[in-house]
Coordinates of C-alpha atoms (C1' of nucleotides) in Angstrom, one line a residue:
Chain Q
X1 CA 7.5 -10.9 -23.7
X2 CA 9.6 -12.0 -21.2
X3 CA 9.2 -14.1 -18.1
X4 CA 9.3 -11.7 -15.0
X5 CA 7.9 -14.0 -12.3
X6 CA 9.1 -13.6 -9.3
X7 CA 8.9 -17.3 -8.4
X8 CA 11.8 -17.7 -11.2
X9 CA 13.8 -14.9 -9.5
X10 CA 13.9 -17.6 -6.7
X11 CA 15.3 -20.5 -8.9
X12 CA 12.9 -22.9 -7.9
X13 CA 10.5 -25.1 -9.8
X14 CA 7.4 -22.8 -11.4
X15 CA 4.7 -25.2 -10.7
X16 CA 4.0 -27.3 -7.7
X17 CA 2.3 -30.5 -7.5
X18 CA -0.3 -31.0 -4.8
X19 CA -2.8 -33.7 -3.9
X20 CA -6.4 -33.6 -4.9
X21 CA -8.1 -35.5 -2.6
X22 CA -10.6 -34.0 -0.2
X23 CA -10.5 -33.7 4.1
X24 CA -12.3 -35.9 6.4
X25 CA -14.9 -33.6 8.4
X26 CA -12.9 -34.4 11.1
X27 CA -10.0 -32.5 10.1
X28 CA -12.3 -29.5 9.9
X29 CA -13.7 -30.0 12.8
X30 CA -10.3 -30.1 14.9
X31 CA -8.6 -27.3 12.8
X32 CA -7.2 -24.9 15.3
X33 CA -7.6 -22.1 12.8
X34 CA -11.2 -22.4 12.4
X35 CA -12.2 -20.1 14.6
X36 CA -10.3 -17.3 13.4
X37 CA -10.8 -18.0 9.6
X38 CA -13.3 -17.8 7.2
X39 CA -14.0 -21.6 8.1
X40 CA -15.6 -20.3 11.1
X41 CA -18.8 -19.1 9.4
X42 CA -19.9 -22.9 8.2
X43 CA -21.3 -24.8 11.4
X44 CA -20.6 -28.1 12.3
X45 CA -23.4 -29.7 11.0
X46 CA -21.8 -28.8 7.3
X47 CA -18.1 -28.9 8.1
X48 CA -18.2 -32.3 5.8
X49 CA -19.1 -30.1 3.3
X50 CA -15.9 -27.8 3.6
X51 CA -13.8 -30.7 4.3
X52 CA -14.9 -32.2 1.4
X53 CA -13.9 -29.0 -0.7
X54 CA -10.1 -28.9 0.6
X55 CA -7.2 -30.4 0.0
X56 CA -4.5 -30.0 2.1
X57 CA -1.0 -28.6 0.8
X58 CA 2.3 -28.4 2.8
X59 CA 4.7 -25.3 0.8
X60 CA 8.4 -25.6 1.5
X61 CA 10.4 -22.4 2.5
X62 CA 10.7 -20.3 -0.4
X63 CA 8.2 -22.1 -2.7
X64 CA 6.0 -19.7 -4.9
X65 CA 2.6 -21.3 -4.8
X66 CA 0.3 -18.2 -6.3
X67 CA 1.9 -16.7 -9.3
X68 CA 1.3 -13.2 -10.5
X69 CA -0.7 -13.2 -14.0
X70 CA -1.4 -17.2 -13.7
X71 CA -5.1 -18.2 -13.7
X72 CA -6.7 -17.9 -10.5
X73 CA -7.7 -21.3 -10.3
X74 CA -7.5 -21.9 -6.4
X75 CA -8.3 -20.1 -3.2
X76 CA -5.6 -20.8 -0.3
X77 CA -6.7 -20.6 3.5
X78 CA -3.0 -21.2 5.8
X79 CA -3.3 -22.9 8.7
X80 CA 0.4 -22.7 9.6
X81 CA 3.7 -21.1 9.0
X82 CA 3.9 -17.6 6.8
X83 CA 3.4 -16.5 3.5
X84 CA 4.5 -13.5 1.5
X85 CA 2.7 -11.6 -0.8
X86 CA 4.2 -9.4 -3.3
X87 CA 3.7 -7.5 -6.6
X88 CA 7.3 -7.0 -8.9
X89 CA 8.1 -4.5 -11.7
X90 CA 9.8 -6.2 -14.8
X91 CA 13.0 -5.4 -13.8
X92 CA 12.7 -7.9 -10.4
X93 CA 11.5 -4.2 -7.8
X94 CA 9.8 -6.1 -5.5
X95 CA 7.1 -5.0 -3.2
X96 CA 5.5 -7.6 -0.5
X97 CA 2.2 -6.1 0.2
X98 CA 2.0 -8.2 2.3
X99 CA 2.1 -11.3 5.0
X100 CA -0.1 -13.6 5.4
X101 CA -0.3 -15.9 9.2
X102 CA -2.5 -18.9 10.3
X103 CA -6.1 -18.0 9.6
X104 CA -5.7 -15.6 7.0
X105 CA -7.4 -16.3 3.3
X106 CA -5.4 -16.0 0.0
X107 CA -6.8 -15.4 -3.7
X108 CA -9.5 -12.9 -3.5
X109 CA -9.3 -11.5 -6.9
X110 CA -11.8 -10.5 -8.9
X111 CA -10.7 -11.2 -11.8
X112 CA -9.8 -14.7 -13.4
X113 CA -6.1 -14.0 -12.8
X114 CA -4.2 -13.8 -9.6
X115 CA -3.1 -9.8 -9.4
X116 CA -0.3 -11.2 -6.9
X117 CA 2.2 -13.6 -6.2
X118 CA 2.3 -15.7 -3.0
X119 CA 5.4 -17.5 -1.5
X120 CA 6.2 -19.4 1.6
X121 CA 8.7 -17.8 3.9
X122 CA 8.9 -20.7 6.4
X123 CA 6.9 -24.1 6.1
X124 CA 3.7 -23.4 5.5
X125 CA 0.3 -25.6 5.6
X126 CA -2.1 -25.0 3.5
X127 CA -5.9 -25.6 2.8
X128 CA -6.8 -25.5 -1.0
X129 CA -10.1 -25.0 -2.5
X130 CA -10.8 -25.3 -6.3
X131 CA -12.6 -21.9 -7.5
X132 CA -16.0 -24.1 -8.7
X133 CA -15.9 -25.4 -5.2
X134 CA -15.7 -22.5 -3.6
X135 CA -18.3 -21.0 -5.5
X136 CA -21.2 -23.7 -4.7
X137 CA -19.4 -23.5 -1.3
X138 CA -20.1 -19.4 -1.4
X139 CA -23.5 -20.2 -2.7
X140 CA -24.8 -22.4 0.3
X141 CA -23.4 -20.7 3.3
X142 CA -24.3 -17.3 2.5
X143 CA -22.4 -16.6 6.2
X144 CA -19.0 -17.1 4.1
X145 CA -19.9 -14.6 2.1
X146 CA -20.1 -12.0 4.8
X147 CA -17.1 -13.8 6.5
X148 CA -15.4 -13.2 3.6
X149 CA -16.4 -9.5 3.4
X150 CA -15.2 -8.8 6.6
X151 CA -11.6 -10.9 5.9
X152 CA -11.4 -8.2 3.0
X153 CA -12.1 -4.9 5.0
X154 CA -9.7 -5.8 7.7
X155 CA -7.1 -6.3 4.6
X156 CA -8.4 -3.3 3.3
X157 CA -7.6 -1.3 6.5
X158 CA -4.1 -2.7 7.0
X159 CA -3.4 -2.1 2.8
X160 CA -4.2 1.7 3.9
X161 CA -1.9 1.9 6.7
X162 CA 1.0 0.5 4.7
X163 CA -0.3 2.9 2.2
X164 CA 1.0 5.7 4.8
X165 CA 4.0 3.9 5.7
X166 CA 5.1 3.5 2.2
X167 CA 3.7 7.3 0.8
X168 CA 4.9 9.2 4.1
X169 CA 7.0 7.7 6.8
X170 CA 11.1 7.6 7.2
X171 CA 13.1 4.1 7.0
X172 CA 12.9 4.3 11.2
X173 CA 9.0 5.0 11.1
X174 CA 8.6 2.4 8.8
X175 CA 10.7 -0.3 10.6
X176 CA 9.3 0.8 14.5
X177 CA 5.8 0.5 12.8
X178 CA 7.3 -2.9 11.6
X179 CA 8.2 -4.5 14.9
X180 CA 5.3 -3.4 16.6
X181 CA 2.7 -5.1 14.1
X182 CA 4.6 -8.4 14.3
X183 CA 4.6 -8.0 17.9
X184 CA 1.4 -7.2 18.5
X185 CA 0.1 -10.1 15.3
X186 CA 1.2 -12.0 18.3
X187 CA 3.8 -14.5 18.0
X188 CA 6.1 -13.6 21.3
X189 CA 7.8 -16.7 22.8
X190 CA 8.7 -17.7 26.4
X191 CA 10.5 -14.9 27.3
X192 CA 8.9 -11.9 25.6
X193 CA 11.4 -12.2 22.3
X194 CA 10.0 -11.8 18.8
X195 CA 11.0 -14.3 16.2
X196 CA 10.6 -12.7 12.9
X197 CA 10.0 -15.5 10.0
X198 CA 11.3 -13.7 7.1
X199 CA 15.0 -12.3 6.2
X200 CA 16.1 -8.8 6.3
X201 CA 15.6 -8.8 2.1
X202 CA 12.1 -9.7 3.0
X203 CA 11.6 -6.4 5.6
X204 CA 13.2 -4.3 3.0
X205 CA 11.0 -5.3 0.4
X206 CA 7.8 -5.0 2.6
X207 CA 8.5 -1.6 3.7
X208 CA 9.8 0.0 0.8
X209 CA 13.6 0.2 1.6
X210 CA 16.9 -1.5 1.2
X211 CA 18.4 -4.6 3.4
X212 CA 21.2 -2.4 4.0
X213 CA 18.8 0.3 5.3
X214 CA 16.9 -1.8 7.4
X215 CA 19.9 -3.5 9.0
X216 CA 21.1 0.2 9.9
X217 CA 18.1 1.1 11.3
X218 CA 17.9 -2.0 13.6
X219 CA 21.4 -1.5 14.9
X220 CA 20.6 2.2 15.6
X221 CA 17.3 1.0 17.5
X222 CA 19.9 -1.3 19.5
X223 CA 22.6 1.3 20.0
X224 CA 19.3 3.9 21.3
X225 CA 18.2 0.8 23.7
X226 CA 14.8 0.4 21.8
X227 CA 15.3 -3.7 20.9
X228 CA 17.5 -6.0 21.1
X229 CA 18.9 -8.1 18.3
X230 CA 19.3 -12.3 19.1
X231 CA 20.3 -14.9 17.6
X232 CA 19.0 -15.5 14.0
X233 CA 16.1 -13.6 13.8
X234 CA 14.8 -13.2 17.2
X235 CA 14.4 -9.4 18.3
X236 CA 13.0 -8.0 21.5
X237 CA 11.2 -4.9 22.2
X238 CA 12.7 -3.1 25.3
X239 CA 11.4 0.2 24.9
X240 CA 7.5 -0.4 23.5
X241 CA 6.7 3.4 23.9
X242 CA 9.7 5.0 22.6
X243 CA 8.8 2.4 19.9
X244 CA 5.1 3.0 19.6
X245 CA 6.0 6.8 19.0
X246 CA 8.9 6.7 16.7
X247 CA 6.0 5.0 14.4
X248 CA 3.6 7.1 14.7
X249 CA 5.7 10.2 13.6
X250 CA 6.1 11.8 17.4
X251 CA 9.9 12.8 17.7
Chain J
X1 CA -3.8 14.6 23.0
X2 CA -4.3 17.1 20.5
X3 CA -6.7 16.8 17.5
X4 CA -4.9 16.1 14.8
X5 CA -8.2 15.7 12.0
X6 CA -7.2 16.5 8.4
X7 CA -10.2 18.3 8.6
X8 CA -9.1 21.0 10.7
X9 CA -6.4 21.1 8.8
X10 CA -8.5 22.2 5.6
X11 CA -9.4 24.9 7.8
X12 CA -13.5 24.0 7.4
X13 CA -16.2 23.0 9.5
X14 CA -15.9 19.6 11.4
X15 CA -19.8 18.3 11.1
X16 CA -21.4 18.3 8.3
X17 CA -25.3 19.1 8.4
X18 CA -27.3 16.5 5.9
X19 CA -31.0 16.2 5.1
X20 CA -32.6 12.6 7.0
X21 CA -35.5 12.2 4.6
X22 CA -35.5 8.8 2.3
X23 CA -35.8 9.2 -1.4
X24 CA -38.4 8.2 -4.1
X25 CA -38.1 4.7 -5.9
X26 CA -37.9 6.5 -8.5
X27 CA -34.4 8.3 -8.0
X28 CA -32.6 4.5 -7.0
X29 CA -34.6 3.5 -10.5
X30 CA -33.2 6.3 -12.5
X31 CA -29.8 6.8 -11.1
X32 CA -27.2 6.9 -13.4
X33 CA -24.4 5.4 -11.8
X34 CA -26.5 2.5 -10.3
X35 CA -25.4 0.1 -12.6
X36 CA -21.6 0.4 -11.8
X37 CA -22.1 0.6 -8.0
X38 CA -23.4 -2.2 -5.1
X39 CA -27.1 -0.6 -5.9
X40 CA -27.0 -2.8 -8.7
X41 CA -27.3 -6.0 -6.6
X42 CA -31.3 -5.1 -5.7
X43 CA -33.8 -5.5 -8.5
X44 CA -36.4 -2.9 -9.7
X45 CA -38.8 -4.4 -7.8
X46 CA -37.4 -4.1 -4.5
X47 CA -35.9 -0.5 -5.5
X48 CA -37.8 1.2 -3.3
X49 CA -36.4 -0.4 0.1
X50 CA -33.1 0.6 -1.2
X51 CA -34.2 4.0 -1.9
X52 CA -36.3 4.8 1.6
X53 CA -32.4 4.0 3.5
X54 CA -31.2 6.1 0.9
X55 CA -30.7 10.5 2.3
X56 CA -28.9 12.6 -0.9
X57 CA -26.2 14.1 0.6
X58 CA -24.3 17.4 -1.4
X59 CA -20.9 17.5 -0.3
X60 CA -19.0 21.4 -1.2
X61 CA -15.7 21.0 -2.8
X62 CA -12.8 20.9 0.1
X63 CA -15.2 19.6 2.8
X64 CA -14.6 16.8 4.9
X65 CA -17.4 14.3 5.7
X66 CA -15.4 11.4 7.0
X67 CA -13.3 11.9 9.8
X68 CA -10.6 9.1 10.7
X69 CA -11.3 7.7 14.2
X70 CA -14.6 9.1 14.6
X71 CA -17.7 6.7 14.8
X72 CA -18.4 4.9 11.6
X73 CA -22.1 5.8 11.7
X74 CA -23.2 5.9 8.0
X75 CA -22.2 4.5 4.6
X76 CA -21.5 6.3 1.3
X77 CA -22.0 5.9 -2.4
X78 CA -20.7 8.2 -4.8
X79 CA -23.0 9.4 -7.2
X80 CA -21.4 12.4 -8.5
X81 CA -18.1 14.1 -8.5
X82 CA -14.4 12.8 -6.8
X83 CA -14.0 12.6 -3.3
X84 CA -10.5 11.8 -1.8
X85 CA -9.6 9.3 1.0
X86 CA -6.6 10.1 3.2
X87 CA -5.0 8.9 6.1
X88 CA -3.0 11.5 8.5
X89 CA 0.0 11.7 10.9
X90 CA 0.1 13.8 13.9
X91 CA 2.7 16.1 12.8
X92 CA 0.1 16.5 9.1
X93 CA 1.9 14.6 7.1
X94 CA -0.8 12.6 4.5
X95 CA -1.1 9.7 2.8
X96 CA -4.1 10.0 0.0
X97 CA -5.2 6.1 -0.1
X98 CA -7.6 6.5 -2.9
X99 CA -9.8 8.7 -5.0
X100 CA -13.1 7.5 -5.3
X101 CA -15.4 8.8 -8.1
X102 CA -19.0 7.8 -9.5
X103 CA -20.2 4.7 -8.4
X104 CA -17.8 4.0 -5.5
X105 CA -18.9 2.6 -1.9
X106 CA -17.2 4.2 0.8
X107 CA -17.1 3.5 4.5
X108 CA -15.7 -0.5 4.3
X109 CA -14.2 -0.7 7.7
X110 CA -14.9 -3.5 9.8
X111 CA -14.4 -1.7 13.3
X112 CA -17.1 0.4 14.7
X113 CA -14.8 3.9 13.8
X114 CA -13.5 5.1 10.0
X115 CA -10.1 4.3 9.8
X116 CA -9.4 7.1 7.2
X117 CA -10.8 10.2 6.3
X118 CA -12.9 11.3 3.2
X119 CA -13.2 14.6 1.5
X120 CA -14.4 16.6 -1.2
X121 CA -12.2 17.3 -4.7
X122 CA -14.7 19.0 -6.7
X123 CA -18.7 19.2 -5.5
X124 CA -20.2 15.9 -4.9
X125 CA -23.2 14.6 -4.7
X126 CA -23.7 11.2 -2.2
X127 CA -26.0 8.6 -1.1
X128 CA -25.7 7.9 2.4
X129 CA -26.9 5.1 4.4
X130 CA -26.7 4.7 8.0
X131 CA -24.8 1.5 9.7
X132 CA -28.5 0.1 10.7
X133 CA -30.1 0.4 7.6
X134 CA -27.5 -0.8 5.7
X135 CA -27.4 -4.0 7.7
X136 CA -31.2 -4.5 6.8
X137 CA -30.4 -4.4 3.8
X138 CA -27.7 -6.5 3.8
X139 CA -29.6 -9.4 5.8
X140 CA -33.2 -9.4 3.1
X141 CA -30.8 -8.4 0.2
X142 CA -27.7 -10.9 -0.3
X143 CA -26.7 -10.3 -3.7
X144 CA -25.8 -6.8 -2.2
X145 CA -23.3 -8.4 0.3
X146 CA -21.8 -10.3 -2.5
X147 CA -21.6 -7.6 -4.7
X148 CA -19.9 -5.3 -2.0
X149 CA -17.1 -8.2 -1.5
X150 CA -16.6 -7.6 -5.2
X151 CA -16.0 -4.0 -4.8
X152 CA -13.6 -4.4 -2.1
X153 CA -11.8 -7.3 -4.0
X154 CA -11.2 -4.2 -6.3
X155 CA -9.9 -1.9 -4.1
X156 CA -7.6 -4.2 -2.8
X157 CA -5.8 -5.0 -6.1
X158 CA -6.3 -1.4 -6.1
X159 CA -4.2 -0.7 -3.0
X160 CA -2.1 -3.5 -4.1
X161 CA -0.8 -1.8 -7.1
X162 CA -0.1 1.6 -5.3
X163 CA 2.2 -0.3 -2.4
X164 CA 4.2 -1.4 -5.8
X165 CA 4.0 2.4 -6.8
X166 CA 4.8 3.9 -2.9
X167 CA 7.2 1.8 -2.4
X168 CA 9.3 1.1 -6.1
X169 CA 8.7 3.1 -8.4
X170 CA 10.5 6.3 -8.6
X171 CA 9.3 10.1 -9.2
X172 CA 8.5 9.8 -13.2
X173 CA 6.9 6.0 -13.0
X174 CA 4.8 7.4 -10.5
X175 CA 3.2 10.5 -12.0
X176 CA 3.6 8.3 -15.6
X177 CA 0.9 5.5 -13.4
X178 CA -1.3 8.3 -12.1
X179 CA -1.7 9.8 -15.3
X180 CA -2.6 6.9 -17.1
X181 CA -5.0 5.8 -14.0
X182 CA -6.7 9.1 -14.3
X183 CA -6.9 8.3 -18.3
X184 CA -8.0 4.6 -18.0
X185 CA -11.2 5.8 -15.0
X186 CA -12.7 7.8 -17.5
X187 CA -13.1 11.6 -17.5
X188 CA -11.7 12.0 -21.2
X189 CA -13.7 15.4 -22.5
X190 CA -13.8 16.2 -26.4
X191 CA -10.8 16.4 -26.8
X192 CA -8.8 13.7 -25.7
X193 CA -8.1 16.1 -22.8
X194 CA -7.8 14.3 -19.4
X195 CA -9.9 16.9 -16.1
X196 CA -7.9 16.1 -13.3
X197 CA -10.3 17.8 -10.4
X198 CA -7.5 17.3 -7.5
X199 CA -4.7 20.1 -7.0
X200 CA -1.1 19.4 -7.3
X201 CA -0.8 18.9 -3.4
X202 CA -3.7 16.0 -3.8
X203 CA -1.1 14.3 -6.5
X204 CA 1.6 14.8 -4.3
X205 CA -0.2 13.2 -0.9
X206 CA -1.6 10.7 -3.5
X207 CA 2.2 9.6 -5.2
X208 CA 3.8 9.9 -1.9
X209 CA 5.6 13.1 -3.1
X210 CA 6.0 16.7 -3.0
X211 CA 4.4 19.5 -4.8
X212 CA 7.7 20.6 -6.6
X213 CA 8.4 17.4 -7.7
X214 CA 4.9 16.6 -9.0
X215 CA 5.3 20.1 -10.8
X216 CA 9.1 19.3 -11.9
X217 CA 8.2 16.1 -13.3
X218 CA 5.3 17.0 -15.6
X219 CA 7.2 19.5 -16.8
X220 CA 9.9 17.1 -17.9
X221 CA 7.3 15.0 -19.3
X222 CA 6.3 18.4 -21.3
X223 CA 9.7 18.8 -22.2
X224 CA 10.1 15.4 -23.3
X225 CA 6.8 15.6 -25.7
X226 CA 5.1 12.7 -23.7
X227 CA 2.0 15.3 -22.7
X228 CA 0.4 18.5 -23.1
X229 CA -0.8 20.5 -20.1
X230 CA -3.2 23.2 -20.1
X231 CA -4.8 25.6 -18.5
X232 CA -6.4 24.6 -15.4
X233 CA -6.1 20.7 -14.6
X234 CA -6.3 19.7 -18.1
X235 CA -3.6 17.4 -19.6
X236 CA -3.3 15.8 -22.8
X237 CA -1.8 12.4 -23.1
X238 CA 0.4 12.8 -26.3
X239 CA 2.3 9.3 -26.2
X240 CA 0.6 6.7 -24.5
X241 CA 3.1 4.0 -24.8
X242 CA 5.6 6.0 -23.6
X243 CA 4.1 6.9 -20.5
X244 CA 2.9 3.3 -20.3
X245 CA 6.5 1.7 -20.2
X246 CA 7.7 4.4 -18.2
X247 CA 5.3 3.5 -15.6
X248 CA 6.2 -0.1 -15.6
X249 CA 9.7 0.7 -14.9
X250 CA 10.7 -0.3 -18.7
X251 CA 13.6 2.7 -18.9
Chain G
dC1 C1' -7.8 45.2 -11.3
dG2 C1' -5.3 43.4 -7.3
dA3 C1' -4.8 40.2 -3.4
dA4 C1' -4.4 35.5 -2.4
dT5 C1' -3.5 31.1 -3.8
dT6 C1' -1.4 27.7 -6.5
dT7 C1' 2.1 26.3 -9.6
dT8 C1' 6.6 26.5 -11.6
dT9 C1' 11.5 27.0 -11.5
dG10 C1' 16.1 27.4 -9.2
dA11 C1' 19.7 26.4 -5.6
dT12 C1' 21.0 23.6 -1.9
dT13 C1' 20.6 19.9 1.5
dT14 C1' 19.7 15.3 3.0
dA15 C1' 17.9 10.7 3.7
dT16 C1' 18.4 6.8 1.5
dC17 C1' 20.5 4.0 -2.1
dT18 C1' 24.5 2.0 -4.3
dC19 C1' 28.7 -0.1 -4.3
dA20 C1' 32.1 -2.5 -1.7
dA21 C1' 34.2 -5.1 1.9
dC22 C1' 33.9 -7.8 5.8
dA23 C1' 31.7 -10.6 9.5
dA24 C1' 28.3 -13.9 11.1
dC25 C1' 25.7 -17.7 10.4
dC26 C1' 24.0 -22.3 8.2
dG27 C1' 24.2 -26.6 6.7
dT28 C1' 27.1 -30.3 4.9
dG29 C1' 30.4 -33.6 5.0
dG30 C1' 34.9 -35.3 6.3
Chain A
dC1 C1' 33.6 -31.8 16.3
dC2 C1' 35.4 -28.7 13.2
dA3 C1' 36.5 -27.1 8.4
dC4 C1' 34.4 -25.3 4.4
dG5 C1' 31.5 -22.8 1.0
dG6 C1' 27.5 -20.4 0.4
dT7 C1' 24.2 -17.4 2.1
dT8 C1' 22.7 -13.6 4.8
dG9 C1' 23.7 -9.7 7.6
dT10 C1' 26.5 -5.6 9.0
dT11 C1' 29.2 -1.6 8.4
dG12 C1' 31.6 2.0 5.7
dA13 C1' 32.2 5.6 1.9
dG14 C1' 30.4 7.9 -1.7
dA15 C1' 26.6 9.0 -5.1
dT16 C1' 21.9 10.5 -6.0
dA17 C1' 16.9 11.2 -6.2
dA18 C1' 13.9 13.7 -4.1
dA19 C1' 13.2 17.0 -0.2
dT20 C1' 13.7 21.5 1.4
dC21 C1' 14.2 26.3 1.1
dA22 C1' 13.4 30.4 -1.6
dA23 C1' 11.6 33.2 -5.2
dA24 C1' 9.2 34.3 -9.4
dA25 C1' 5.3 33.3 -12.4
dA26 C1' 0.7 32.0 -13.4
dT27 C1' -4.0 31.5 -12.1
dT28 C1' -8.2 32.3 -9.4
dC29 C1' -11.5 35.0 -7.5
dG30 C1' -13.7 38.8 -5.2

DNA sequence: CGAATTTTTGATTTATCTCAACAACCGTGG
DNA sequence: CCACGGTTGTTGAGATAAATCAAAAATTCG
């Protein structure tokens, strides 16, 4: 059988070496994503216990770190930067199902093997637990459990919606719906522009169409005054509405 | 704004009337599909709390009894029968994100409204629970909570898979994965035909087609000696392995 | 049986893909 | 600082898979 990873497709190294030694409670304590993570349902009486349990990874821009098929040996939890998440047919289709931002938890599988692969789109920290820890980690703080539970419907929701996107909407439907999400999964700078981590390959592979179709589409939303297009990959929203229902199907 | 429910659209009643009375220890301890389904996480002994939050709910086929954007007010497990999950565009386009049968949980959203609908294929028979009772039960019984973060691990390699499908695979690779989805969840009858209880237009929302090409495509794979289909919804699955590379993209 | 619905098949259109060329951008090193 | 090669993005022309429009055939159900 051959190798169809995805990670190869990028030409970079299959395996990636990270350190094994645990966090201070500190680092836990101070993590800005906390709050919004799964971290947040273990108090700070325990934190040593979670800091103990991860190891912090830095992925470098393109890096694969979860391969598709591999054992599932580790659960990921970013604290900063982007990830993609993606699925591939042996001849290198590729979908991205999906990306994943500061706070956002990586690896629920159920079975012993990683059903996805998982690459870094810009530099991206990461905390790394070992499966046995987070089992006995799972098994103490119940609260993770149902953290964890709720992490998964919220994914769940947002897998549906692309489900629509994907099943029923046109390329301008799909990219409107596009912009809006990244603008409203909030990372607008100083003056209202969106900066969009990922390259127009990526886009097309997340919603289901071609680069050249997505950089069409995004010159037609600039010729009909919707956005504009910056510098590298900074876009602004000038016509939110118009935007809001072009997605939705209403014109 | 105008209503825009799928239900409508189906041309039935809105509500649905259901019985409020809890059931006998008994039927939790005799239920047949309790072993594949999140029941399984309370013992025999504690049976009958499960069962009191329990109301048997019989769904006709074609009705809808989940209604995107409504209040999310109970919980659902499928006991009997195939129910289909859909999410809807104003103009009526769909999107069917699932079909749950036997043994499936429904009503994983994390916000306090459904955030797709839910319908009847064929008749089926449902244990509801409403939003309070099931948080009882998830505080006193925690094995449930874990067990229900398994079953939505599922359905989000689940959804995972049919992104790859929506958004890769073409016409034949699509109706090739269905097929062989429908095969692999179970219904074979005596023999080695394959009861598909949804209509062609269910296929078609499902695949992120249309009727005619549904229809056009298992009549190529007719042509082409791959399967047999009968009368009714019954399809025989002639080559396997066939169908199986074709849905992996592997010609 | 006969009306209504669903499915199949055929002819044509179209949104998006593919192939191809060019332009913009990026980092590197002289 | 600018020249250079490689990568990424844009634009154009043509091909195509699937959609749409239309009608006939099969099936369901009263």
């Amino acid at each position: 059988m051959p190798d169809t990873s995805s990670c190869q497709f990028e030409q970079r190294p299959r395996r990636l070496v990270m350190g094994t030694a645990g966090l201070q409670a500190d680092f836990c304590k101070m993590c800005n994503v906390r709050p919004s993570s799964v971290c947040s349902a273990i108090e700070n009486e325990d934190i040593g216990r979670l800091a103990e349990a991860a190891v912090e990874t830095i992925v470098t821009p393109g890096r694969c770190f979860i391969e598709e098929g591999e054992p599932a040996t580790d659960f990921f939890n970013v604290t900063s930067g982007t990830v993609k998440l993606f699925k591939a047919l042996p001849d290198g289709r590729r979908q991205i199902t999906g990306f994943a931002g500061p706070g956002h938890f990586l690896g629920l599988a159920v079975s012993d093997r990683y059903a996805f692969g998982a690459e870094a789109v810009d530099t991206v920290r990461l905390c790394r637990f070992s499966r046995e820890r987070m089992r006995v980690l799972l098994d103490d703080f119940p609260r993770m459990e149902r953290r964890l539970l709720e992490e998964a419907s919220n994914e769940l929701v947002a897998a549906q919606n692309q489900m629509l996107l994907l099943g029923r909407k046109t390329a301008r439907e799909r990219v409107a719906s596009f912009l809006l999400d990244q603008a409203n999964h909030g990372e607008l700078n100083s003056e209202g522009q969106l900066h969009l981590p990922m390259t127009r390959g990526d886009i097309a592979d997340y919603l289901g169409l071609t680069i050249e179709t997505v950089s069409r589409t995004l010159s037609w939303m600039r010729a009909q005054g919707m956005i504009d297009v910056g510098k590298g990959y900074a876009i602004t929203i000038l016509a939110q509405e118009r935007l809001e229902s072009l997605a939705e199907g209403e014109d």
